[in-house]
Coordinates of C-alpha atoms in Angstrom, one line a residue:
M1 CA -25.4 -9.0 32.8
G2 CA -27.9 -9.3 35.7
D3 CA -27.2 -11.8 38.0
L4 CA -29.3 -14.4 39.3
P5 CA -30.0 -14.8 43.0
H6 CA -29.1 -17.3 45.1
D7 CA -31.6 -20.7 45.6
E8 CA -33.3 -21.0 49.0
N9 CA -33.3 -24.1 48.8
P10 CA -30.5 -25.8 47.1
D11 CA -31.2 -29.3 48.7
M12 CA -32.3 -31.8 46.6
G13 CA -32.6 -35.4 47.4
A14 CA -33.6 -38.7 46.2
I15 CA -38.0 -39.3 45.2
G16 CA -38.3 -41.5 47.6
H17 CA -41.4 -44.0 47.0
D18 CA -44.5 -41.6 47.9
G19 CA -43.3 -39.0 45.8
T20 CA -41.6 -36.9 48.7
L21 CA -37.7 -35.6 48.8
D22 CA -35.4 -37.5 50.3
A23 CA -32.8 -35.1 51.5
D24 CA -30.9 -37.3 53.3
N25 CA -30.6 -39.5 50.5
P26 CA -29.3 -37.9 47.6
S27 CA -30.2 -39.7 44.3
T28 CA -27.4 -40.6 41.9
A29 CA -29.3 -38.5 39.3
E30 CA -29.0 -35.4 42.4
I31 CA -25.5 -35.7 42.8
A32 CA -23.8 -36.2 39.2
A33 CA -26.3 -35.1 36.8
N34 CA -28.4 -32.2 38.0
S35 CA -25.2 -30.7 40.2
P36 CA -24.9 -28.3 37.7
R37 CA -28.0 -26.1 39.0
Y38 CA -25.1 -24.3 41.0
R39 CA -23.6 -23.1 37.7
R40 CA -25.2 -20.2 37.4
K41 CA -26.2 -19.3 41.4
S42 CA -24.5 -16.4 40.5
S43 CA -23.9 -15.0 37.2
T44 CA -26.3 -14.9 33.9
F45 CA -23.4 -15.1 32.3
I46 CA -23.6 -19.3 32.9
D47 CA -25.0 -21.3 29.8
G48 CA -27.9 -22.1 32.4
I49 CA -29.3 -25.4 30.6
H50 CA -28.6 -27.9 33.1
D51 CA -29.7 -26.1 36.3
V52 CA -32.9 -27.8 37.6
S53 CA -36.2 -25.8 36.7
E54 CA -38.4 -24.4 39.2
D55 CA -41.7 -24.5 38.9
A56 CA -42.6 -20.8 39.4
Y57 CA -42.5 -18.8 35.8
M58 CA -44.0 -20.2 32.7
A59 CA -40.6 -20.6 30.1
P60 CA -39.9 -17.5 27.8
A61 CA -41.5 -18.4 25.0
Q62 CA -44.4 -20.2 26.7
L63 CA -48.0 -19.9 25.0
Y64 CA -50.0 -21.4 28.0
S65 CA -49.4 -23.8 30.7
T66 CA -51.9 -27.0 32.3
M67 CA -52.0 -28.1 35.9
S68 CA -50.3 -31.0 34.8
G69 CA -47.3 -29.0 33.3
R70 CA -47.5 -31.0 30.2
L71 CA -48.5 -28.9 27.0
F72 CA -49.2 -29.9 23.1
H73 CA -51.4 -32.9 24.4
S74 CA -48.4 -34.9 24.0
G75 CA -48.2 -37.5 27.3
R76 CA -43.9 -38.6 28.3
I77 CA -41.6 -39.3 25.8
A78 CA -38.2 -40.9 26.0
I79 CA -35.6 -39.4 23.5
V80 CA -33.3 -42.1 23.5
M81 CA -29.9 -41.3 21.7
V82 CA -27.9 -43.1 19.6
G83 CA -24.3 -43.4 18.0
L84 CA -21.1 -43.6 18.4
P85 CA -18.9 -41.1 20.7
A86 CA -17.8 -38.0 18.5
R87 CA -20.3 -38.1 16.8
G88 CA -22.4 -34.6 18.3
K89 CA -25.1 -36.8 20.2
T90 CA -24.6 -34.4 23.5
H91 CA -24.3 -31.4 21.4
I92 CA -27.8 -32.4 20.1
S93 CA -29.5 -32.5 23.1
V94 CA -28.7 -29.9 24.7
S95 CA -29.9 -28.2 21.7
M96 CA -32.7 -30.1 21.7
A97 CA -33.2 -29.1 25.4
R98 CA -32.7 -25.3 25.2
Y99 CA -35.4 -25.3 22.3
L100 CA -38.1 -27.2 24.1
Q101 CA -37.7 -25.9 27.3
W102 CA -37.8 -22.5 25.7
L103 CA -41.4 -23.8 24.6
G104 CA -42.1 -24.4 27.8
V105 CA -41.8 -28.5 27.6
K106 CA -40.4 -29.3 31.1
T107 CA -37.0 -31.3 29.3
R108 CA -34.4 -32.8 30.8
I109 CA -31.3 -34.7 29.7
F110 CA -30.2 -37.6 31.5
H111 CA -26.4 -38.4 30.6
L112 CA -25.1 -41.8 31.1
G113 CA -21.6 -41.2 31.6
D114 CA -22.7 -38.6 34.4
Y115 CA -23.9 -41.9 36.1
R116 CA -20.6 -44.4 35.3
R117 CA -18.5 -41.9 37.2
A118 CA -20.9 -41.6 40.0
T119 CA -21.0 -45.4 40.1
V120 CA -17.2 -46.1 39.3
G121 CA -15.9 -42.9 41.6
G122 CA -13.6 -39.5 40.6
G123 CA -10.8 -41.0 38.2
G124 CA -12.4 -44.9 38.1
E125 CA -12.1 -46.5 35.1
V126 CA -14.8 -48.8 33.6
P127 CA -13.3 -52.6 32.4
E128 CA -12.0 -52.7 29.1
D129 CA -14.7 -55.5 28.4
Y130 CA -17.3 -52.7 29.1
F131 CA -19.1 -51.9 26.2
Y132 CA -18.2 -55.5 24.6
P133 CA -21.7 -57.6 23.5
N134 CA -19.8 -60.3 25.0
A135 CA -18.4 -59.0 28.5
S136 CA -17.7 -60.7 31.6
P137 CA -20.1 -61.7 34.1
S138 CA -19.0 -58.5 36.4
S139 CA -18.4 -56.6 33.7
V140 CA -22.4 -56.9 32.5
M141 CA -23.6 -56.3 36.7
L142 CA -21.8 -52.9 36.9
R143 CA -23.2 -51.8 33.3
Q144 CA -27.3 -52.9 34.8
K145 CA -26.5 -51.6 37.7
I146 CA -25.0 -48.2 35.9
L147 CA -28.2 -48.3 33.4
K148 CA -29.9 -48.8 36.0
K149 CA -30.3 -45.9 38.3
C150 CA -30.2 -44.1 35.3
R151 CA -33.7 -45.5 34.1
E152 CA -35.5 -45.1 37.9
D153 CA -34.0 -41.5 37.7
I154 CA -36.0 -41.1 34.5
Y155 CA -38.7 -42.6 35.7
A156 CA -39.2 -40.7 39.0
W157 CA -38.6 -37.2 37.1
L158 CA -41.0 -38.7 34.7
N159 CA -43.4 -39.7 36.9
H160 CA -43.3 -37.2 40.3
E161 CA -41.8 -34.3 38.6
N162 CA -44.5 -34.2 36.2
G163 CA -41.6 -34.2 33.7
Q164 CA -42.9 -35.0 30.0
V165 CA -39.5 -34.7 27.8
A166 CA -36.8 -37.2 29.6
I167 CA -33.4 -37.1 26.9
Y168 CA -31.7 -40.2 27.1
D169 CA -27.9 -39.4 26.0
A170 CA -25.9 -42.8 25.7
V171 CA -24.4 -44.5 22.8
N172 CA -27.4 -47.5 22.4
P173 CA -25.1 -49.7 20.2
T174 CA -27.7 -52.2 19.1
A175 CA -30.8 -52.6 17.8
S176 CA -31.7 -55.5 19.9
G177 CA -30.7 -53.4 23.3
R178 CA -33.0 -50.5 21.1
R179 CA -35.9 -52.8 21.2
S180 CA -35.9 -53.8 24.4
L181 CA -35.5 -50.1 25.8
A182 CA -38.9 -49.0 23.7
K183 CA -40.4 -52.4 25.5
E184 CA -39.8 -51.4 29.0
F185 CA -40.7 -47.2 28.2
A186 CA -44.4 -48.7 27.0
K187 CA -45.0 -50.4 30.6
H188 CA -44.6 -47.3 31.9
D189 CA -46.6 -45.4 29.7
V190 CA -43.7 -43.5 27.9
Q191 CA -43.2 -42.6 24.1
T192 CA -40.2 -43.4 22.8
L193 CA -38.8 -41.1 19.7
F194 CA -35.0 -42.8 19.0
L195 CA -32.5 -40.2 17.6
E196 CA -29.4 -41.4 15.8
S197 CA -26.4 -39.0 15.2
Y198 CA -24.6 -41.1 12.1
V199 CA -21.2 -39.3 10.9
D200 CA -19.3 -41.0 7.9
D201 CA -17.3 -37.9 6.8
E202 CA -14.2 -38.4 7.8
K203 CA -13.2 -35.0 8.2
L204 CA -16.3 -33.9 10.4
L205 CA -14.9 -37.1 12.6
R206 CA -11.7 -35.8 13.6
E207 CA -12.8 -32.3 13.6
N208 CA -15.6 -33.7 15.8
A209 CA -13.2 -35.3 18.2
R210 CA -10.5 -32.5 18.1
N211 CA -13.2 -29.6 19.1
V212 CA -14.6 -31.7 21.9
K213 CA -12.1 -34.1 22.6
I214 CA -8.7 -33.7 22.9
G215 CA -9.0 -31.4 26.0
S216 CA -8.2 -34.9 28.1
P217 CA -4.9 -35.0 30.2
D218 CA -4.2 -38.6 27.5
F219 CA -3.8 -36.0 24.5
A220 CA -2.0 -32.6 26.0
D221 CA 0.9 -31.7 23.9
M222 CA 0.2 -33.8 21.2
D223 CA -1.1 -32.8 17.6
P224 CA -4.4 -32.3 17.8
D225 CA -4.7 -34.4 14.3
E226 CA -2.7 -37.2 15.9
A227 CA -5.2 -36.8 18.8
A228 CA -8.2 -36.6 16.9
R229 CA -6.9 -40.4 14.8
L230 CA -5.7 -41.8 18.6
Y231 CA -9.1 -40.9 20.2
L232 CA -11.1 -42.9 16.9
K233 CA -9.2 -45.5 17.3
R234 CA -9.8 -45.8 20.8
I235 CA -13.7 -45.8 20.1
E236 CA -13.4 -48.5 18.0
R237 CA -11.3 -50.7 20.2
K238 CA -13.2 -50.0 23.1
I239 CA -17.3 -50.1 21.3
P240 CA -16.2 -52.9 18.6
V241 CA -19.7 -53.6 17.9
F242 CA -22.4 -51.1 16.6
E243 CA -25.5 -50.9 14.4
T244 CA -26.8 -48.0 13.4
M245 CA -30.3 -47.8 13.1
N246 CA -32.5 -49.7 10.9
E247 CA -35.5 -51.3 12.7
K248 CA -39.0 -50.7 11.4
E249 CA -41.1 -51.1 14.2
L250 CA -39.2 -48.4 16.3
N251 CA -39.6 -44.7 15.9
Y252 CA -36.7 -42.6 15.1
I253 CA -35.5 -40.0 13.4
K254 CA -31.4 -40.4 11.6
M255 CA -29.6 -37.7 11.3
I256 CA -26.4 -38.0 9.2
N257 CA -23.4 -36.0 9.5
A258 CA -24.4 -33.0 11.5
G259 CA -27.6 -32.3 9.2
E260 CA -26.7 -32.7 5.6
K261 CA -29.9 -36.1 5.3
L262 CA -32.8 -36.7 8.1
F263 CA -34.5 -39.7 7.5
Y264 CA -37.6 -40.7 9.9
N265 CA -40.1 -43.9 10.7
N266 CA -42.6 -43.8 12.3
I267 CA -42.5 -40.2 13.8
S268 CA -45.9 -39.2 13.3
F269 CA -47.4 -39.9 17.0
N270 CA -47.7 -36.1 18.2
Y271 CA -47.8 -32.8 17.7
L272 CA -44.9 -32.5 19.6
S273 CA -42.6 -35.4 17.3
H274 CA -43.2 -33.4 14.5
R275 CA -41.8 -30.1 16.3
I276 CA -38.6 -31.6 17.6
V277 CA -38.7 -33.6 13.7
F278 CA -38.9 -29.6 12.5
Y279 CA -36.3 -28.0 14.7
L280 CA -33.8 -30.6 14.0
T281 CA -34.1 -30.0 10.0
N282 CA -32.3 -25.9 11.7
T283 CA -29.6 -27.5 13.5
H284 CA -26.2 -28.7 13.4
I285 CA -23.3 -29.3 15.3
N286 CA -20.3 -27.0 13.5
S287 CA -19.3 -24.5 15.7
R288 CA -19.5 -20.5 15.7
A289 CA -19.2 -17.6 17.8
T290 CA -23.0 -15.8 17.7
F291 CA -21.7 -11.3 18.8
F292 CA -24.2 -9.0 20.2
V293 CA -23.9 -5.4 20.1
R294 CA -26.3 -2.1 20.3
A295 CA -27.0 -0.5 17.4
G296 CA -25.5 2.7 18.0
S297 CA -27.3 6.0 19.6
A298 CA -29.2 8.4 17.2
T299 CA -30.6 11.6 17.0
D300 CA -33.7 11.2 19.0
E301 CA -33.2 8.5 21.2
E302 CA -36.7 9.1 23.3
S303 CA -38.5 7.8 20.0
Y304 CA -40.3 4.9 19.1
R305 CA -42.1 5.7 15.9
A306 CA -39.6 8.4 14.4
D307 CA -37.0 6.6 12.6
A308 CA -34.1 8.7 13.9
P309 CA -30.6 8.5 11.9
L310 CA -27.4 7.9 14.0
S311 CA -26.1 11.0 15.9
E312 CA -22.3 11.5 15.0
A313 CA -21.4 10.2 18.1
G314 CA -23.5 7.3 17.4
W315 CA -21.2 7.0 13.6
G316 CA -18.3 7.1 16.0
Y317 CA -19.5 4.0 18.2
A318 CA -20.2 2.3 15.2
K319 CA -16.4 2.1 13.4
L320 CA -14.6 1.5 16.5
M321 CA -16.8 -1.2 17.5
A322 CA -16.4 -2.7 13.8
D323 CA -12.4 -2.2 14.4
T324 CA -12.6 -3.8 17.4
L325 CA -14.3 -6.8 16.1
T326 CA -12.4 -7.6 13.4
K327 CA -9.6 -7.2 15.3
H328 CA -10.9 -9.8 17.9
R329 CA -11.6 -12.1 15.5
E330 CA -7.8 -11.5 13.3
Q331 CA -6.3 -12.3 17.4
E332 CA -8.4 -15.2 18.0
R333 CA -7.9 -17.1 14.5
A334 CA -3.9 -16.5 15.1
E335 CA -4.3 -18.0 18.9
S336 CA -6.0 -21.3 17.2
I337 CA -3.2 -21.6 15.0
A338 CA -0.2 -20.7 17.7
R339 CA -2.2 -24.0 19.8
G340 CA -1.7 -26.4 16.8
G341 CA -4.9 -26.1 15.6
P342 CA -5.4 -25.9 11.4
D343 CA -4.0 -22.9 9.6
I344 CA -7.5 -21.8 7.9
P345 CA -9.4 -18.8 6.8
L346 CA -11.8 -17.0 9.0
R347 CA -15.1 -18.2 9.0
P348 CA -17.1 -16.0 6.7
L349 CA -18.9 -13.5 9.2
T350 CA -22.8 -13.1 8.5
I351 CA -24.4 -9.7 10.0
W352 CA -28.3 -9.0 10.7
C353 CA -29.8 -6.1 12.1
S354 CA -33.3 -4.4 12.3
T355 CA -34.7 -2.4 9.7
R356 CA -34.5 0.3 12.2
L357 CA -32.2 3.3 10.8
R358 CA -29.8 3.2 13.5
A359 CA -28.9 -0.2 13.3
L360 CA -29.1 -0.3 9.2
Q361 CA -26.4 2.3 9.9
T362 CA -24.3 0.8 12.5
A363 CA -24.0 -2.4 10.0
D364 CA -22.6 -0.6 7.4
A365 CA -19.2 0.4 9.4
F366 CA -18.4 -3.2 8.7
E367 CA -19.3 -2.7 4.7
D368 CA -15.6 -1.8 4.4
Y369 CA -14.4 -5.1 5.5
G370 CA -17.0 -6.8 2.3
Y371 CA -19.5 -8.0 4.8
K372 CA -23.5 -8.3 3.8
V373 CA -25.5 -7.3 5.9
R374 CA -29.2 -8.9 6.1
Q375 CA -32.5 -6.9 7.6
R376 CA -34.7 -8.9 10.0
S377 CA -37.9 -7.1 10.4
Q378 CA -38.7 -9.6 13.0
M379 CA -36.0 -7.8 15.5
S380 CA -37.2 -4.6 15.6
Q381 CA -37.0 -3.4 19.2
I382 CA -40.4 -3.9 22.6
N383 CA -42.8 -1.3 21.2
P384 CA -44.0 0.7 24.7
G385 CA -47.3 1.6 23.5
V386 CA -48.6 5.4 25.6
C387 CA -45.2 5.3 27.8
E388 CA -43.2 6.4 24.6
K389 CA -41.2 9.4 25.6
L390 CA -43.3 9.3 29.3
S391 CA -41.3 10.1 32.2
E392 CA -41.3 7.6 35.2
R393 CA -42.7 10.8 36.6
A394 CA -45.6 10.6 34.6
I395 CA -46.0 6.9 33.9
R396 CA -46.3 6.4 37.5
R397 CA -49.5 9.1 37.6
L398 CA -51.0 8.5 34.6
Y399 CA -51.0 4.4 34.7
P400 CA -50.8 3.3 38.3
E401 CA -52.1 0.4 38.2
E402 CA -50.2 -0.4 35.2
V403 CA -46.7 0.2 37.1
E404 CA -47.6 -1.9 39.8
K405 CA -48.3 -4.9 37.0
H406 CA -45.5 -4.4 35.8
E407 CA -43.3 -4.1 38.6
L408 CA -44.6 -7.5 39.5
D409 CA -44.6 -9.5 36.2
P410 CA -42.0 -7.1 34.2
Y411 CA -41.8 -10.0 31.6
H412 CA -45.5 -11.0 30.8
H413 CA -47.0 -7.2 31.4
R414 CA -47.6 -5.2 28.7
Y415 CA -48.7 -1.6 29.0
P416 CA -51.8 -0.3 27.0
R417 CA -51.0 -0.9 23.2
A418 CA -47.5 -1.7 23.8
E419 CA -45.2 -5.1 23.6
S420 CA -44.5 -7.6 26.5
Y421 CA -41.2 -8.9 26.4
H422 CA -43.6 -12.8 26.2
D423 CA -44.7 -11.2 22.6
L424 CA -41.3 -10.1 21.9
A425 CA -40.3 -13.6 22.9
V426 CA -42.8 -15.0 20.6
R427 CA -42.2 -12.9 17.4
L428 CA -38.6 -13.6 17.7
E429 CA -38.6 -18.1 17.3
P430 CA -38.2 -17.4 13.2
I431 CA -35.1 -15.9 14.2
I432 CA -34.4 -17.9 16.6
L433 CA -34.7 -21.4 14.1
E434 CA -32.5 -19.1 11.5
L435 CA -29.9 -18.3 14.4
E436 CA -29.8 -22.6 14.8
R437 CA -29.3 -22.6 11.2
E438 CA -26.9 -20.1 10.2
Q439 CA -23.5 -21.5 10.0
N440 CA -21.1 -18.8 9.6
D441 CA -20.3 -16.7 12.5
L442 CA -23.1 -14.3 13.3
L443 CA -23.1 -10.2 14.6
I444 CA -26.5 -9.5 15.8
I445 CA -27.0 -5.7 15.8
A446 CA -30.2 -4.2 17.7
H447 CA -32.0 -2.8 20.3
E448 CA -31.2 -3.9 23.4
S449 CA -34.8 -5.8 24.0
V450 CA -33.9 -7.8 21.6
L451 CA -30.2 -9.0 22.3
R452 CA -32.0 -9.6 25.9
V453 CA -34.5 -12.2 24.5
L454 CA -32.2 -14.0 22.6
Y455 CA -29.1 -14.1 24.5
A456 CA -31.8 -15.2 27.1
Y457 CA -32.5 -18.3 24.2
L458 CA -29.0 -19.2 24.2
M459 CA -27.3 -18.4 27.4
H460 CA -31.0 -20.4 29.6
V461 CA -32.0 -17.4 31.1
G462 CA -35.2 -16.9 33.2
T463 CA -38.4 -15.1 32.2
M464 CA -37.7 -13.0 35.6
E465 CA -33.9 -12.0 35.0
I466 CA -34.5 -11.2 31.2
P467 CA -35.7 -7.7 32.0
K468 CA -32.3 -7.0 33.8
L469 CA -30.4 -8.2 31.6
K470 CA -27.8 -5.3 30.6
F471 CA -25.4 -4.9 27.1
P472 CA -23.9 -1.4 27.4
R473 CA -22.7 -0.3 24.3
N474 CA -18.8 -0.5 25.6
E475 CA -19.1 -3.9 25.5
I476 CA -19.5 -7.0 22.3
I477 CA -21.0 -10.3 23.7
E478 CA -20.0 -13.2 22.0
I479 CA -21.0 -16.7 22.3
I480 CA -19.3 -19.9 21.4
P481 CA -21.4 -22.9 21.4
A482 CA -20.0 -26.2 23.1
A483 CA -21.1 -29.7 23.2
Y484 CA -22.0 -29.6 26.4
Q485 CA -22.8 -26.0 26.8
N486 CA -22.4 -22.8 25.6
E487 CA -19.6 -20.0 26.3
A488 CA -19.9 -16.4 27.1
K489 CA -17.1 -13.7 26.8
R490 CA -17.3 -9.6 26.8
I491 CA -14.8 -8.1 24.6
H492 CA -14.3 -4.6 25.2
I493 CA -15.0 -1.4 23.1
P494 CA -11.9 1.1 23.8
G495 CA -11.9 4.8 23.0
L496 CA -15.3 5.1 23.8
D497 CA -17.3 8.5 25.2
P498 CA -18.1 7.5 28.7
R499 CA -21.3 9.4 28.3
M500 CA -22.1 6.7 25.8
V501 CA -22.0 4.1 27.5
P502 CA -25.0 4.6 29.6
G503 CA -26.8 5.1 26.0
S504 CA -30.8 5.2 25.2
P505 CA -33.9 5.2 28.0
E506 CA -34.2 1.7 28.9
D507 CA -36.7 0.7 26.8
I508 CA -38.1 4.3 25.7
R509 CA -38.9 4.9 29.2
I510 CA -41.1 1.6 30.1
P511 CA -40.5 1.8 33.8
V512 CA -38.2 -1.7 34.1
P513 CA -35.5 -1.9 36.2
G514 CA -33.5 -1.2 33.7
S515 CA -29.8 -2.0 33.2
G516 CA -28.2 -0.4 35.4
S517 CA -30.1 -1.3 38.3
D518 CA -30.1 -3.8 40.8
L519 CA -33.3 -4.0 42.1
P520 CA -35.3 -7.1 42.9
S521 CA -37.2 -8.3 39.6
F522 CA -40.4 -9.3 41.6
P523 CA -42.6 -7.6 44.4
G524 CA -40.6 -5.3 45.8
G525 CA -38.9 -4.1 42.9
G526 CA -38.7 -0.4 41.5
L527 CA -38.0 1.5 38.7
G528 CA -34.7 1.4 37.1
S529 CA -33.0 4.6 37.6
P530 CA -31.0 6.0 34.5
P531 CA -27.1 4.5 35.7
E532 CA -24.4 6.5 36.2
P533 CA -21.8 7.6 33.6
V534 CA -19.4 4.8 33.1
V535 CA -15.5 5.8 33.2
V536 CA -13.9 3.4 30.5
V537 CA -10.8 2.0 30.7
D538 CA -8.6 -0.5 28.3
K539 CA -9.1 -3.6 29.2
P540 CA -8.3 -7.5 27.2
P541 CA -11.1 -9.8 26.4
E542 CA -12.9 -11.8 29.8
R543 CA -13.3 -15.0 29.4
V544 CA -16.7 -16.3 31.1
V545 CA -17.0 -19.7 31.1
N546 CA -18.2 -22.0 33.5
T547 CA -16.2 -22.1 36.7
S548 CA -17.4 -26.0 37.8
A549 CA -15.3 -27.2 35.2
D550 CA -15.7 -31.0 36.7
A551 CA -18.6 -31.2 34.7
V552 CA -16.9 -30.4 31.7
K553 CA -13.5 -32.6 32.2
D554 CA -15.8 -35.3 32.9
K555 CA -17.2 -34.8 29.4
L556 CA -13.7 -34.8 28.0
G557 CA -13.2 -38.6 28.8
D558 CA -16.7 -39.6 28.2
E559 CA -16.8 -42.3 26.7
D560 CA -20.7 -43.1 26.4

């Protein structure tokens, strides 16, 4: 995948009373909540959902911009999460932030657990009665200190950084506390939308606890089911009072059992609230993998309009790819059982492909395994317009001004009668919502331009990096959703002819810094030249996850 440029100004300080940054007095938000801006400093294989967004570029699917940076005439909104631990609040928060940021809505998540850890220090514990309604005076003071700091950072971001949606991720267990919170936000001219994740399905509770929490050292070498039971008992002991949402005067949405049912109350206050509800009707918190793979090579690789069939090499690639993915999924299941996971059948695999003949024929290789293939017309590759079949030299000669514009902004620029990557992202929005709704493992077979956009959504890649993302044919890319961030993995396809790996010309010769290029993505960037043949060496799958493990480790023991 393409690498992100290093941040030129990584030191963010606290916001002073005059609205300026105080670099000598970093806030808890910058230390704890926003430290993940360093995560994808060197690789787009690390999910950037928690990165501090830069204001220089529009979001991938953003349709317009405003002076204030706020969209849809919706003002400022605080989405307040409600629910006990292991109910999927953080997962929902991250998923919702991903979708809103994709649309261009300035959204940031404020995890109260980050503030608690920053206040009590590394390895510190809150008092036993910290969550009790009748807590001791010292515990009440500690709780108020943590809450005050978190809310100050929310207001600072909304007021001084033109933020629009602040997601407040905490338990918020009592009705009185929620009413007070709504009144406080109203004083700051912030609309409040409560979102409760309510789970009474014991099987789902145990699965959530097992998937999210038992990585803690407290449960090391313990049977996963027993660890989940102990963890849920710990929640009952530490948070003895929880009142589900029933406040008629508040704006709230209640998700029951990870989207099985959805209730809402008083949420018709603006367009953005309706978009949030619409998104929540298409999401869930069940774990499943998404795989990305290129279509095989065709007999006529350079034509956009000719719907050419697979070449002989393309058929061979399709068979190798299908065998590799099938073996990988079976191996992952065996490893999960060996680690103490449940001995259950493989999760069903759904296959999506475009309506192009080469994609359909690539998917045919899975028929022997009994998988169904669904065609998606929106997943057709980017339209090159007048650039079809033209060499880069010819494009430079015929359209020098267009080439210059394209090099400045390869994401938004379109050649005559062509599509831009932004056009493609807007076209793919129904696919993104279907992707969120899908509960089976999902394999997407498409042209590299389509894979770039869908991968960018799931891994929060910026617009200037999307045209440079690389999907060589000798790799399957797997994305695994997790509560705090998504994880990515490369799965090598062994035995391919090295000439197959570079594959078809990038975007039918549209002169954009291509998959084989390490050129800059804006001013100074040049045309990507065809990559050299790759020497294929058999190697095991490489797992590429967030190496800044502290934040993820912290979430494992999070009781907020």
